[in-house]
Short mmCIF file of C-alpha atoms in Angstrom, two decimals:
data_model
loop_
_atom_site.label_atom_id
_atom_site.label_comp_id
_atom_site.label_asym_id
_atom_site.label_seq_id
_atom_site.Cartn_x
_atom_site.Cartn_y
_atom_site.Cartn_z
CA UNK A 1 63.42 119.85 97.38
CA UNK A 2 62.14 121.18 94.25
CA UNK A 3 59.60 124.10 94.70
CA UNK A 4 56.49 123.43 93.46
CA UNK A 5 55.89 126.92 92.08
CA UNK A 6 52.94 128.05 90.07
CA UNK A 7 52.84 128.74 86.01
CA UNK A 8 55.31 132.33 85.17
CA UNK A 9 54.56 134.54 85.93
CA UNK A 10 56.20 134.58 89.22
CA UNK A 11 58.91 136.11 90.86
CA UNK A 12 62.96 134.88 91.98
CA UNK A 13 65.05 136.01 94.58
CA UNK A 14 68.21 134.51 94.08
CA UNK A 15 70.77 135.22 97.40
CA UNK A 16 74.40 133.85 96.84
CA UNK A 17 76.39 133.94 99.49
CA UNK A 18 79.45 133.10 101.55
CA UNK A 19 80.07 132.73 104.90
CA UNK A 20 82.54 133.53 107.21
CA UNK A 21 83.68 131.05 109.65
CA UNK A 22 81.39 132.03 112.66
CA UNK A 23 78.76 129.31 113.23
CA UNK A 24 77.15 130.44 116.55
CA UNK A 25 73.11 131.29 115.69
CA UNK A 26 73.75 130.63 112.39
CA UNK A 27 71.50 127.48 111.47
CA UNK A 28 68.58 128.91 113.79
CA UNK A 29 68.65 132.04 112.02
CA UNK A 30 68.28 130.13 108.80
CA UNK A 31 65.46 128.12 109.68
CA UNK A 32 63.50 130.98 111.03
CA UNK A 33 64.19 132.43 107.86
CA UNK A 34 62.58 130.42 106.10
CA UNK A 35 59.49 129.77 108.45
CA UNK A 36 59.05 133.26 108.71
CA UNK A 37 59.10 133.78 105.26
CA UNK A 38 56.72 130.77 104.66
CA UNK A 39 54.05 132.55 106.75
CA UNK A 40 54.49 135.84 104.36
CA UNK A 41 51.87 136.98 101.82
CA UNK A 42 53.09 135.44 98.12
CA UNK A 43 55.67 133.30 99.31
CA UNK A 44 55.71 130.51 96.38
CA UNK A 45 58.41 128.35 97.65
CA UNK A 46 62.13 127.99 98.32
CA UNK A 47 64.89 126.17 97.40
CA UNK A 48 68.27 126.26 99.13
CA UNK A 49 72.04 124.82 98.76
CA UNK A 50 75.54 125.04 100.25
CA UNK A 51 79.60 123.99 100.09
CA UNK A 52 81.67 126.86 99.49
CA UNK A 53 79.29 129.02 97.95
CA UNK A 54 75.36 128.96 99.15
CA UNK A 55 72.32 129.57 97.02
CA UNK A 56 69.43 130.69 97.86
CA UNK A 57 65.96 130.90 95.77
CA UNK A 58 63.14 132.51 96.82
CA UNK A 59 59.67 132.46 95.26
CA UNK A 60 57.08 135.00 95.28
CA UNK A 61 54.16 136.13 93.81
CA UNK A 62 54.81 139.42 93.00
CA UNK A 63 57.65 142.64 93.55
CA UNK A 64 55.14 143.54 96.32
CA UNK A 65 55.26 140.59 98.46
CA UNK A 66 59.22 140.58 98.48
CA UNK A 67 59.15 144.00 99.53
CA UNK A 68 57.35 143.47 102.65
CA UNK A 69 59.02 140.79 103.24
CA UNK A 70 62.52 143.07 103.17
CA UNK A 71 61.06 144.88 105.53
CA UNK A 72 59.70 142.53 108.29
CA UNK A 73 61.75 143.55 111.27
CA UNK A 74 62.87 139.96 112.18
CA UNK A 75 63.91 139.70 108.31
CA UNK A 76 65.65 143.01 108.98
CA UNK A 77 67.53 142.14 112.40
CA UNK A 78 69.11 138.81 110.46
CA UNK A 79 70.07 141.08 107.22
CA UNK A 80 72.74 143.41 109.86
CA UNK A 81 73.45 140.64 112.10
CA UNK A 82 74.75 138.29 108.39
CA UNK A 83 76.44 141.28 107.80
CA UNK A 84 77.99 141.11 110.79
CA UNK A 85 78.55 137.94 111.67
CA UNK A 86 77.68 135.46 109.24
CA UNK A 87 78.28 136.23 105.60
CA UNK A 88 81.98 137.78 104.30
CA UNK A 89 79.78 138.74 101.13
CA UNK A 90 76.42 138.48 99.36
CA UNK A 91 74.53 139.26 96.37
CA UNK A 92 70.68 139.19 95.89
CA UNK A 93 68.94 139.46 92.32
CA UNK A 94 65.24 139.55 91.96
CA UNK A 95 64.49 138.21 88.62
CA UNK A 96 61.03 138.13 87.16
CA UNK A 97 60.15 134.33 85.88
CA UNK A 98 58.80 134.22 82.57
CA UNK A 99 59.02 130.58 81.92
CA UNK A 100 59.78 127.23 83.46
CA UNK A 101 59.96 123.49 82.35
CA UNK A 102 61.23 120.33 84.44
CA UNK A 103 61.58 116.40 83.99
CA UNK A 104 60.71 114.08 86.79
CA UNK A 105 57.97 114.18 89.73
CA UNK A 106 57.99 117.90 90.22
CA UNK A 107 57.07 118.74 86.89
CA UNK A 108 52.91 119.76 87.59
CA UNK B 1 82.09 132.35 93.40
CA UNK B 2 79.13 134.58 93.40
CA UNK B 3 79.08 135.65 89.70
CA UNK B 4 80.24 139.19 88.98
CA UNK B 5 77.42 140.29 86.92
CA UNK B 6 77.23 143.59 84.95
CA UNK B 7 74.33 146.19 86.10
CA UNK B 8 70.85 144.63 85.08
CA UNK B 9 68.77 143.82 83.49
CA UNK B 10 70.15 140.58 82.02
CA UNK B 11 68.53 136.98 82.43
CA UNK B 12 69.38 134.02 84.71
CA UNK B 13 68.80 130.48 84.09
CA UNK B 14 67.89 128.97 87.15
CA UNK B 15 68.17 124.95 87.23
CA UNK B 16 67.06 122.85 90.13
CA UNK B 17 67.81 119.38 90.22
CA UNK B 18 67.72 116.18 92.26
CA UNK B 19 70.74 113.66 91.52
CA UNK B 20 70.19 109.70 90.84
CA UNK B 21 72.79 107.61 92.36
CA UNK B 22 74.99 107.52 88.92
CA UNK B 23 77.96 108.90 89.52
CA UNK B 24 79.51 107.24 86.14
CA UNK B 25 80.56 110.54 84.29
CA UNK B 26 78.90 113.48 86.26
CA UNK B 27 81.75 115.64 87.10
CA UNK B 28 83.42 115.25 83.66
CA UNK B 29 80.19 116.21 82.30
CA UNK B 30 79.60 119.35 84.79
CA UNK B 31 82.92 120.43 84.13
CA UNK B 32 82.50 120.25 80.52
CA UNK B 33 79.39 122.40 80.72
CA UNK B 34 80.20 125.16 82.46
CA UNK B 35 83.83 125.18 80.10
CA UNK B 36 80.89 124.90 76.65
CA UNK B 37 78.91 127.90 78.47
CA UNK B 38 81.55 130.30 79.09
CA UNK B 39 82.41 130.01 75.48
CA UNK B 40 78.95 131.13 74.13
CA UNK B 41 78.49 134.62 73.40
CA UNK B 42 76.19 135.98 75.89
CA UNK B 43 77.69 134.23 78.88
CA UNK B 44 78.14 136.16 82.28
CA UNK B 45 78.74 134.09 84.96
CA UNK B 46 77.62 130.72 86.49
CA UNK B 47 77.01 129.85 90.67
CA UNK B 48 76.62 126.27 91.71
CA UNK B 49 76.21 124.62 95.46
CA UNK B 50 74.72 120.95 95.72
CA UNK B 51 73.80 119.11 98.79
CA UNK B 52 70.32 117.28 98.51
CA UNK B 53 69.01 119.63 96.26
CA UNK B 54 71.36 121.06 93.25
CA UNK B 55 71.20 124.79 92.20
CA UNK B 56 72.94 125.79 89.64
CA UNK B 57 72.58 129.93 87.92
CA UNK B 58 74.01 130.73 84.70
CA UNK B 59 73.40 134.35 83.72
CA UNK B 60 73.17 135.34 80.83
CA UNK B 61 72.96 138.49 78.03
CA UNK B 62 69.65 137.84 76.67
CA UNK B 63 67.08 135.53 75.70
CA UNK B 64 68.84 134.89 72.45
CA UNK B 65 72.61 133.51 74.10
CA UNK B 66 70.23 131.74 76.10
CA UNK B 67 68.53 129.66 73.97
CA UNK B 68 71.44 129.40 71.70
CA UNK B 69 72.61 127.59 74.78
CA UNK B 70 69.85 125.89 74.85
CA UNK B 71 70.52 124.75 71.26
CA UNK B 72 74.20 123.38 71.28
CA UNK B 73 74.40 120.44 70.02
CA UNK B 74 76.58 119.08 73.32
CA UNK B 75 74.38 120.25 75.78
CA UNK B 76 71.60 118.56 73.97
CA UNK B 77 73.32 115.14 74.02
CA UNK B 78 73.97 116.19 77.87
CA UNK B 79 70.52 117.05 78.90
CA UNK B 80 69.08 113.64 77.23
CA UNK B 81 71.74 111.51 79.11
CA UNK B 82 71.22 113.41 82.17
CA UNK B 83 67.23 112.61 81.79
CA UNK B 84 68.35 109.20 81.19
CA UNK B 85 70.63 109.05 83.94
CA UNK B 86 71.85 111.62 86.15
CA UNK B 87 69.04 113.23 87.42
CA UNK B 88 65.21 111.99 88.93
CA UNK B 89 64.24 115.02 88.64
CA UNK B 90 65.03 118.89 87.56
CA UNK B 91 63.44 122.57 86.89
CA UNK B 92 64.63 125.41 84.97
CA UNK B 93 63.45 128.63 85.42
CA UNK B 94 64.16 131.77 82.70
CA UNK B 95 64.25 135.00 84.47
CA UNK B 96 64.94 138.43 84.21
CA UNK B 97 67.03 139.97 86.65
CA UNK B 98 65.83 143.41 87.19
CA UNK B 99 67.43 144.81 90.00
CA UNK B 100 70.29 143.12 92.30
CA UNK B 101 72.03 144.71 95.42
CA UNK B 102 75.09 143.06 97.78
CA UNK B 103 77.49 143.39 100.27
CA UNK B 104 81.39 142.17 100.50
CA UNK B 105 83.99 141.95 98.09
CA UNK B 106 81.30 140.71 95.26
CA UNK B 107 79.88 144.59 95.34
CA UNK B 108 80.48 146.57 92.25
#
């Protein structure tokens, strides 16, 4: 649901993206995804949605903990294979948080 | 689509929410949003997907379109009614995009 991230400053990663019509892998990749990147150093939280177009928000705790996460290999293998397979087209932004405010039960 | 968003920096509004069961208005009231942002100066493009979660990005010039935005007397009325009725619960996040990068027909 809604990430429970810390007090900005933080960083975003927003990935849009759309996907092509192959399915095969595609839901196991995801979830890895986001397991894997759950286990990574300043990973803040995530929060994820799809219909035609998907989004994609990413959490972390600094510029350095996204870029190793880039470059973890299994991170790596699923960026060519989308390309591939997957996604027709993409676009990621990494957007430094500078303030946040909410309503409701995730608002710490 | 995905947004076709000039080189950065420029800012995105990131807003996470979780939907009540009202349904009484909603999609009159998201279309009339997004038609009331792209006509504020500072507007550059808006992504939305919803399943349990909702994620919607706005992008925008600077801080200054933003919370003009923020400020219109519309989306005021719409926020309190959507606190009131819409939504449990929501998040916005103000970032700064600082760098982005894609792939596919989105790719300037």
């Amino acid at each position: 649901m809604i990430a429970k991230t810390p007090t900005p400053p933080y960083y975003a990663v927003i990935f849009s993206s759309v996907r092509t019509s192959v399915v095969d892998g595609y839901v196991e990749m995801a979830e890895r995804m986001l397991e894997l990147a759950q286990q990574q150093k300043g990973f803040l939280g995530a929060e994820s949605a799809r219909n035609n177009l998907g989004i994609t928000v990413s959490y972390w705790q600094n510029l350095e903990s996204i870029a190793n996460w880039k470059k973890n290999i299994e991170h790596q293998m699923a960026q060519c294979y989308g390309r591939e397979k997957w996604y027709s087209a993409y676009k990621t932004r990494i957007a430094l948080v500078e303030r946040d405010y909410g309503f409701g039960d995730v608002t710490d």
